[in-house]
Short mmCIF file of C-alpha atoms and ligand atoms in Angstrom, two decimals:
data_model
loop_
_atom_site.label_atom_id
_atom_site.label_comp_id
_atom_site.label_asym_id
_atom_site.label_seq_id
_atom_site.Cartn_x
_atom_site.Cartn_y
_atom_site.Cartn_z
CA MET A 1 86.70 41.36 45.94
CA LYS A 2 83.60 43.39 46.65
CA GLU A 3 82.99 41.42 49.83
CA ARG A 4 86.55 42.02 51.02
CA ILE A 5 86.21 45.74 50.41
CA GLU A 6 82.95 45.76 52.33
CA ALA A 7 84.54 43.78 55.20
CA VAL A 8 87.49 46.17 55.47
CA LYS A 9 85.09 49.12 55.46
CA SER A 10 83.02 47.77 58.35
CA ASN A 11 86.24 46.82 60.15
CA ILE A 12 87.44 50.44 59.88
CA ALA A 13 84.05 51.79 60.97
CA GLY A 14 84.09 49.60 64.08
CA ILE A 15 87.58 50.56 65.28
CA LYS A 16 87.75 52.85 68.33
CA ILE A 17 90.83 55.03 68.58
CA SER A 18 91.49 56.93 71.80
CA SER A 19 95.20 57.71 71.85
CA SER A 20 97.86 58.77 69.41
CA ALA A 21 99.56 55.37 69.76
CA GLU A 22 96.34 53.65 68.66
CA LEU A 23 96.01 56.11 65.81
CA GLU A 24 99.51 55.28 64.62
CA SER A 25 98.82 51.54 64.55
CA TYR A 26 95.59 52.23 62.68
CA ARG A 27 97.56 54.23 60.12
CA ILE A 28 100.12 51.44 59.70
CA GLU A 29 97.45 48.76 59.43
CA PHE A 30 95.29 50.48 56.83
CA LEU A 31 97.14 53.36 55.20
CA GLY A 32 100.80 52.40 55.61
CA SER A 33 103.06 51.20 52.76
CA LYS A 34 102.42 47.58 53.79
CA GLY A 35 98.87 48.23 54.91
CA LYS A 36 95.46 46.93 53.83
CA MET A 37 94.86 49.62 51.22
CA LYS A 38 98.15 48.92 49.51
CA GLU A 39 97.36 45.22 49.51
CA LEU A 40 93.91 45.69 47.98
CA PHE A 41 95.14 48.08 45.32
CA GLY A 42 97.85 45.55 44.51
CA GLU A 43 95.15 42.98 43.77
CA LEU A 44 93.37 45.22 41.33
CA LYS A 45 95.46 43.84 38.50
CA ASN A 46 93.88 40.38 39.01
CA VAL A 47 90.37 41.72 38.63
CA PRO A 48 88.74 40.98 35.27
CA ASN A 49 88.89 43.97 32.94
CA GLU A 50 85.14 44.57 32.80
CA GLU A 51 84.99 44.93 36.62
CA LYS A 52 88.15 47.03 36.98
CA LYS A 53 86.37 50.35 36.70
CA GLU A 54 83.79 49.52 39.33
CA ILE A 55 86.24 47.93 41.78
CA GLY A 56 88.74 50.77 41.30
CA GLN A 57 86.01 53.24 42.23
CA LEU A 58 85.10 51.21 45.35
CA LEU A 59 88.76 51.06 46.40
CA ASN A 60 89.15 54.79 45.97
CA ASP A 61 86.09 55.34 48.14
CA LEU A 62 87.47 53.00 50.75
CA ARG A 63 90.81 54.77 50.83
CA GLN A 64 88.99 58.08 51.18
CA PHE A 65 86.95 56.64 54.05
CA ALA A 66 90.05 55.31 55.87
CA GLN A 67 91.93 58.58 55.37
CA SER A 68 89.12 60.80 56.60
CA LYS A 69 88.72 58.69 59.74
CA TYR A 70 92.44 59.13 60.33
CA ASP A 71 92.28 62.93 59.81
CA GLU A 72 89.22 63.34 62.02
CA VAL A 73 90.62 61.39 64.96
CA LYS A 74 93.98 63.12 64.66
CA GLU A 75 92.35 66.54 64.89
CA GLN A 76 90.26 65.49 67.88
CA LEU A 77 93.28 64.16 69.75
CA GLU A 78 95.33 67.29 69.09
CA SER A 79 92.66 69.72 70.25
CA SER A 80 91.91 67.75 73.40
CA ASP A 81 95.65 67.59 74.17
CA ALA A 82 95.86 71.36 73.95
CA SER A 83 92.86 71.94 76.18
CA ILE A 84 94.23 69.53 78.77
CA GLU A 85 97.37 71.62 78.90
CA LYS A 86 95.39 74.85 79.36
CA LEU A 87 93.26 73.41 82.09
CA ASP A 88 95.66 72.57 84.89
CA LEU A 89 93.25 72.61 87.78
CA SER A 90 95.98 72.13 90.35
CA ARG A 91 97.76 75.34 89.37
CA PRO A 92 97.70 78.07 92.04
CA GLU A 93 95.77 81.18 91.08
CA GLU A 94 97.79 84.00 89.60
CA TYR A 95 98.63 86.74 92.10
CA ILE A 96 97.35 90.13 91.03
CA ALA A 97 99.25 92.93 92.74
CA LEU A 98 96.84 95.77 93.42
CA GLY A 99 98.30 99.25 93.40
CA ALA A 100 97.33 102.03 95.76
CA ARG A 101 96.82 105.71 95.15
CA HIS A 102 99.39 107.98 96.76
CA PRO A 103 98.12 109.53 100.00
CA LEU A 104 98.74 113.04 98.65
CA SER A 105 96.64 112.22 95.57
CA LEU A 106 93.87 110.88 97.78
CA VAL A 107 93.78 114.07 99.82
CA ARG A 108 94.09 116.29 96.76
CA SER A 109 91.07 114.56 95.17
CA GLU A 110 89.11 114.89 98.38
CA ILE A 111 89.84 118.62 98.61
CA ILE A 112 88.75 119.09 94.97
CA GLU A 113 85.60 117.11 95.62
CA ILE A 114 84.68 119.12 98.74
CA PHE A 115 85.05 122.46 96.97
CA SER A 116 83.36 121.28 93.79
CA ARG A 117 80.24 120.67 95.88
CA ILE A 118 80.02 124.42 96.51
CA GLY A 119 80.70 125.44 92.93
CA TYR A 120 84.49 125.70 92.68
CA ASN A 121 86.20 124.59 89.49
CA VAL A 122 89.82 123.50 89.14
CA SER A 123 92.52 125.59 87.47
CA GLU A 124 96.18 124.90 86.96
CA GLY A 125 99.29 126.90 86.16
CA PRO A 126 102.94 126.25 85.31
CA GLU A 127 105.50 125.11 87.88
CA ILE A 128 108.18 127.22 86.21
CA GLU A 129 106.89 130.70 86.77
CA ASP A 130 107.97 134.27 86.03
CA ASP A 131 108.54 136.95 88.65
CA TRP A 132 105.32 138.74 87.75
CA HIS A 133 102.98 135.85 88.50
CA ASN A 134 104.86 134.47 91.49
CA PHE A 135 105.69 137.79 93.18
CA SER A 136 105.06 141.20 91.59
CA ALA A 137 101.38 140.82 90.68
CA LEU A 138 100.82 139.49 94.19
CA ASN A 139 102.01 142.76 95.68
CA PHE A 140 105.40 141.51 96.90
CA PRO A 141 107.65 144.56 97.30
CA PRO A 142 110.98 144.24 95.43
CA GLU A 143 112.93 143.75 98.65
CA HIS A 144 110.59 141.09 100.10
CA PRO A 145 112.58 138.28 101.77
CA ALA A 146 110.62 135.55 99.96
CA ARG A 147 112.39 136.58 96.75
CA ASP A 148 115.66 135.81 98.44
CA MET A 149 117.86 133.08 97.00
CA GLN A 150 117.43 131.11 100.21
CA ASP A 151 113.75 130.51 99.61
CA THR A 152 113.37 130.48 95.86
CA PHE A 153 114.94 128.28 93.22
CA PHE A 154 115.75 130.63 90.37
CA ILE A 155 116.26 129.51 86.80
CA GLN A 156 118.04 131.68 84.29
CA LYS A 157 117.06 131.34 80.68
CA GLY A 158 120.12 131.72 78.46
CA ASN A 159 122.70 134.31 79.51
CA ASN A 160 120.35 137.18 80.03
CA PRO A 161 119.93 137.81 83.78
CA LYS A 162 116.73 139.76 83.01
CA GLU A 163 115.10 136.62 81.69
CA GLU A 164 114.89 135.04 85.08
CA PHE A 165 112.34 132.42 86.05
CA ALA A 166 111.64 130.65 89.31
CA LEU A 167 110.15 127.36 90.40
CA ARG A 168 106.90 128.67 91.86
CA THR A 169 107.10 129.03 95.63
CA HIS A 170 103.33 128.86 96.05
CA THR A 171 100.18 128.18 94.05
CA SER A 172 99.06 131.80 94.56
CA SER A 173 100.63 132.44 91.14
CA VAL A 174 97.69 130.57 89.58
CA GLN A 175 95.29 133.15 91.13
CA VAL A 176 96.93 135.81 89.01
CA ARG A 177 96.70 133.74 85.83
CA VAL A 178 93.01 133.03 86.45
CA MET A 179 92.18 136.69 87.15
CA GLU A 180 94.07 137.77 84.02
CA ASN A 181 92.03 135.40 81.88
CA GLN A 182 88.56 135.30 83.42
CA LYS A 183 85.91 137.78 84.43
CA PRO A 184 84.24 137.61 87.86
CA PRO A 185 82.42 135.81 89.33
CA ILE A 186 85.40 133.50 89.84
CA ARG A 187 85.30 130.47 92.09
CA THR A 188 88.31 128.26 91.60
CA ILE A 189 90.82 126.06 93.37
CA SER A 190 94.32 125.39 92.07
CA PRO A 191 96.10 122.30 93.31
CA GLY A 192 99.78 121.91 92.50
CA ARG A 193 103.38 121.33 93.44
CA VAL A 194 105.53 124.13 94.81
CA TYR A 195 109.25 124.46 95.50
CA ARG A 196 111.36 126.11 98.19
CA ASN A 197 115.04 126.03 98.83
CA GLU A 198 114.94 124.33 102.22
CA ALA A 199 117.10 121.69 103.85
CA ILE A 200 115.21 118.37 103.77
CA SER A 201 114.08 117.04 107.14
CA ALA A 202 111.02 115.38 108.67
CA ARG A 203 109.28 118.77 108.80
CA ALA A 204 110.55 120.55 105.67
CA HIS A 205 111.10 119.56 102.06
CA CYS A 206 112.30 121.33 98.94
CA PHE A 207 109.01 120.52 97.22
CA PHE A 208 105.52 120.08 98.56
CA HIS A 209 101.90 120.61 97.50
CA GLN A 210 99.34 123.31 98.00
CA VAL A 211 95.75 123.96 97.03
CA GLU A 212 94.96 127.58 96.37
CA GLY A 213 91.42 128.92 96.55
CA LEU A 214 90.02 132.10 95.00
CA TYR A 215 86.56 133.61 95.13
CA ILE A 216 85.86 136.95 93.43
CA ASP A 217 82.43 138.50 93.06
CA LYS A 218 80.42 141.53 94.10
CA ASP A 219 80.16 141.99 97.90
CA VAL A 220 82.27 139.04 99.01
CA SER A 221 82.96 139.42 102.72
CA PHE A 222 85.27 138.04 105.37
CA ALA A 223 82.26 136.20 106.83
CA ASP A 224 81.93 134.31 103.51
CA LEU A 225 85.58 133.31 103.80
CA LYS A 226 85.20 132.08 107.36
CA GLN A 227 82.08 130.06 106.58
CA THR A 228 83.67 128.50 103.50
CA LEU A 229 86.68 127.37 105.54
CA LEU A 230 84.51 126.03 108.35
CA TYR A 231 82.52 124.03 105.77
CA PHE A 232 85.80 122.67 104.40
CA ALA A 233 87.15 121.70 107.85
CA LYS A 234 83.97 119.82 108.76
CA GLU A 235 83.82 117.98 105.44
CA MET A 236 87.50 117.06 105.67
CA PHE A 237 87.92 116.26 109.35
CA GLY A 238 84.39 115.51 110.54
CA GLU A 239 81.40 117.33 111.96
CA LYS A 240 83.18 118.04 115.27
CA ALA A 241 86.05 119.97 113.65
CA LYS A 242 86.48 123.57 114.72
CA ILE A 243 88.56 126.34 113.17
CA ARG A 244 90.26 129.36 114.64
CA LEU A 245 91.55 132.39 112.74
CA ARG A 246 94.67 134.26 113.86
CA PRO A 247 95.56 137.67 112.37
CA SER A 248 98.56 137.38 110.05
CA TYR A 249 100.26 139.07 107.14
CA PHE A 250 100.56 138.20 103.47
CA PRO A 251 101.43 140.80 100.80
CA PHE A 252 98.49 139.74 98.63
CA THR A 253 95.67 139.82 101.19
CA GLU A 254 94.33 142.47 103.55
CA PRO A 255 93.27 141.62 106.18
CA SER A 256 95.06 138.26 106.38
CA ALA A 257 94.73 135.32 108.71
CA GLU A 258 96.20 131.96 109.46
CA VAL A 259 93.72 129.20 110.14
CA ASP A 260 94.10 126.42 112.69
CA VAL A 261 91.91 123.35 112.86
CA SER A 262 91.20 121.52 116.12
CA CYS A 263 93.64 118.63 116.47
CA THR A 264 91.93 115.46 115.30
CA ILE A 265 94.70 113.26 116.63
CA CYS A 266 94.10 114.01 120.33
CA ASN A 267 90.63 115.58 120.04
CA SER A 268 92.18 118.86 121.18
CA LYS A 269 93.38 117.33 124.46
CA GLY A 270 97.01 118.02 123.56
CA CYS A 271 99.56 115.73 121.90
CA ASN A 272 103.00 115.99 120.37
CA VAL A 273 101.59 116.63 116.85
CA CYS A 274 99.71 119.77 117.98
CA LYS A 275 102.50 120.52 120.45
CA TYR A 276 99.98 120.34 123.32
CA THR A 277 97.99 123.33 122.01
CA GLY A 278 94.99 121.37 120.65
CA TRP A 279 95.27 123.29 117.34
CA LEU A 280 97.10 122.75 114.05
CA GLU A 281 97.75 125.35 111.39
CA ILE A 282 96.44 124.24 107.98
CA LEU A 283 96.21 127.32 105.80
CA GLY A 284 96.70 131.02 105.15
CA CYS A 285 93.94 133.25 103.86
CA GLY A 286 92.54 136.74 103.57
CA MET A 287 90.63 139.26 101.49
CA VAL A 288 92.38 139.77 98.15
CA ASP A 289 94.31 143.05 98.29
CA PRO A 290 92.84 145.65 95.88
CA ASN A 291 96.35 146.08 94.40
CA VAL A 292 96.29 142.40 93.39
CA LEU A 293 92.86 142.73 91.75
CA GLU A 294 93.98 145.83 89.83
CA ALA A 295 97.28 144.21 88.77
CA SER A 296 95.26 141.47 87.04
CA GLY A 297 92.77 143.85 85.46
CA ILE A 298 89.83 143.47 87.87
CA ASP A 299 88.03 146.62 89.06
CA SER A 300 88.62 146.66 92.82
CA LYS A 301 85.76 149.17 93.34
CA ALA A 302 83.22 146.81 91.80
CA TYR A 303 84.57 143.50 93.06
CA SER A 304 86.01 142.01 96.21
CA GLY A 305 87.16 138.50 96.98
CA PHE A 306 88.94 136.13 99.26
CA ALA A 307 91.80 133.72 98.77
CA PHE A 308 93.34 130.90 100.73
CA GLY A 309 96.23 128.50 100.36
CA MET A 310 96.53 125.19 102.18
CA GLY A 311 99.31 122.65 102.51
CA VAL A 312 98.31 119.20 101.22
CA GLU A 313 101.06 117.42 103.21
CA ARG A 314 99.84 118.99 106.45
CA ILE A 315 96.24 117.93 105.84
CA THR A 316 97.42 114.43 104.90
CA GLN A 317 99.41 114.31 108.13
CA LEU A 318 96.24 115.02 110.08
CA LYS A 319 94.13 112.56 108.12
CA TYR A 320 96.57 109.66 107.95
CA ARG A 321 99.01 110.53 110.76
CA VAL A 322 102.06 110.64 108.55
CA ASN A 323 104.58 112.66 110.50
CA ASP A 324 107.66 112.58 108.29
CA LEU A 325 107.51 114.56 105.03
CA ARG A 326 110.25 112.46 103.46
CA LEU A 327 107.98 109.40 103.36
CA TYR A 328 105.88 111.03 100.64
CA SER A 329 108.65 111.03 98.06
CA GLU A 330 110.70 107.96 98.95
CA ASN A 331 108.40 105.54 97.07
CA ASP A 332 108.72 102.87 99.74
CA VAL A 333 106.03 100.28 98.94
CA ARG A 334 105.68 99.43 102.63
CA PHE A 335 104.42 102.97 103.12
CA LEU A 336 102.42 103.31 99.88
CA GLY A 337 100.76 99.89 100.24
CA GLN A 338 99.01 101.03 103.41
CA PHE A 339 96.66 103.26 101.41
CA LYS A 340 95.08 100.44 99.38
CA SER A 341 91.78 100.57 101.16
CA ALA A 342 91.65 104.33 101.34
CA PHE A 343 89.66 104.89 98.13
N1 DAH B 1 100.80 131.53 99.42
C1 DAH B 1 100.83 131.36 100.85
C2 DAH B 1 101.99 130.46 101.25
O1 DAH B 1 102.52 129.80 100.41
C3 DAH B 1 99.55 130.78 101.36
C4 DAH B 1 98.43 131.72 101.21
C5 DAH B 1 98.12 132.62 102.18
C6 DAH B 1 97.66 131.72 100.06
C7 DAH B 1 97.08 133.50 102.08
C8 DAH B 1 96.60 132.61 99.93
C9 DAH B 1 96.33 133.49 100.95
O2 DAH B 1 95.82 132.63 98.87
O3 DAH B 1 95.29 134.35 100.82
O4 DAH B 1 102.34 130.41 102.38
#
C-alpha cells in the first residue's frame, strides 16, 4: 500500500498541466468520485488494523497534496487568462480629445499677465449692478442717453420701481467699487462681461467683454497713461505696434481720449478690417474726473489717476482675425478647436 501511495504521489508531482481542459482531467483522474483518491481510500478497510493509522495519515497527506496542486494550477490559469484579456496588443490606442481654451479667455489671461508685470492686480464686481455704481458715481448726468432703455437692460426687483437694477453696461462700475473699498495707491484691472441692448450682428452683440484699468496715486499724469498704454500695445501686438490718441468724451474722465492701435492685419497699409485707415480703435481712457474720485471718497486734491476700458472681442479680432462677434458665443467646435495650440 505504501508503495502505491508513493507511486501516485510521484505521478501527481510529474504531471504538467497547462490548460483548463488538462486541469479538469487531472481533477477527474485523482480527485473525482471515481478517481485515484477514492479508490485508495476504499482500500483502507483491507489494511491490517495496526497499520490503519499510519496508512490513513499517508492517504490524507496525499489527498492534501493532490488538492493543493489542483488549487495552485487553477489560480495560475485564471490570473493568466485575465491578463491576456487586458493585454490586447492589437487594440487601437484610445483617442483622447483635447479641449481648447476659448479665444476670449486666452486674450483675457494675456491682458491680465501684461498688466500684472507692471504691478496691477485683478478686481471683480457684480454683473447685476445698481444705478449708483454703473452711472451716478461715474458722473453720468440723470438725462444721459446711456441710461436709456435702448442701451441698458434694466431689472426691477419686486414691484418697487425705485429698486431698479441694471446689467452693467461697462466694467467702469468696478472702478467705483474698488475706490470705495481701497485707499490709494490703487493699480488694478477689472476684466468682465458687460451687457447692452443691441441687435445682434457680426459687429454688435448684446453681451461682450471689457477690461477696465484704474491707477490712482499722487501726481499721476496723462503722460503716465500714454506710456502705460503704449507698453500694453507693444506687449500685446508686438514691438512695432504704435498707438494714437484722439480727444473724446466720457462723463467719468477729463480729459478723455480714444486710443487706436496700428492695424496688425495689414501693417497699417490699409485693409477692410481697419477700413483702409491703418488704425483700429481698441479702448477709451482719460484722467479720472475729480467728481468721480470724490463720489467714492477719495480726496481729489491729494490724488489723481487715470482709467481705461478696452474691448476684449476687439483685441481678439486683431490677434486671431475673428471678424464675426457671433462666433464667440455659438460654441461651434470647428471654431473653438482652432485655438488648441494657442496656449
Ligand atoms: N466705459 C467705457 C465704455 O464702455 C470705456 C471707458 C472709457 C472706460 C474711458 C474708462 C475710461 O475707464 O476712462 O465705452
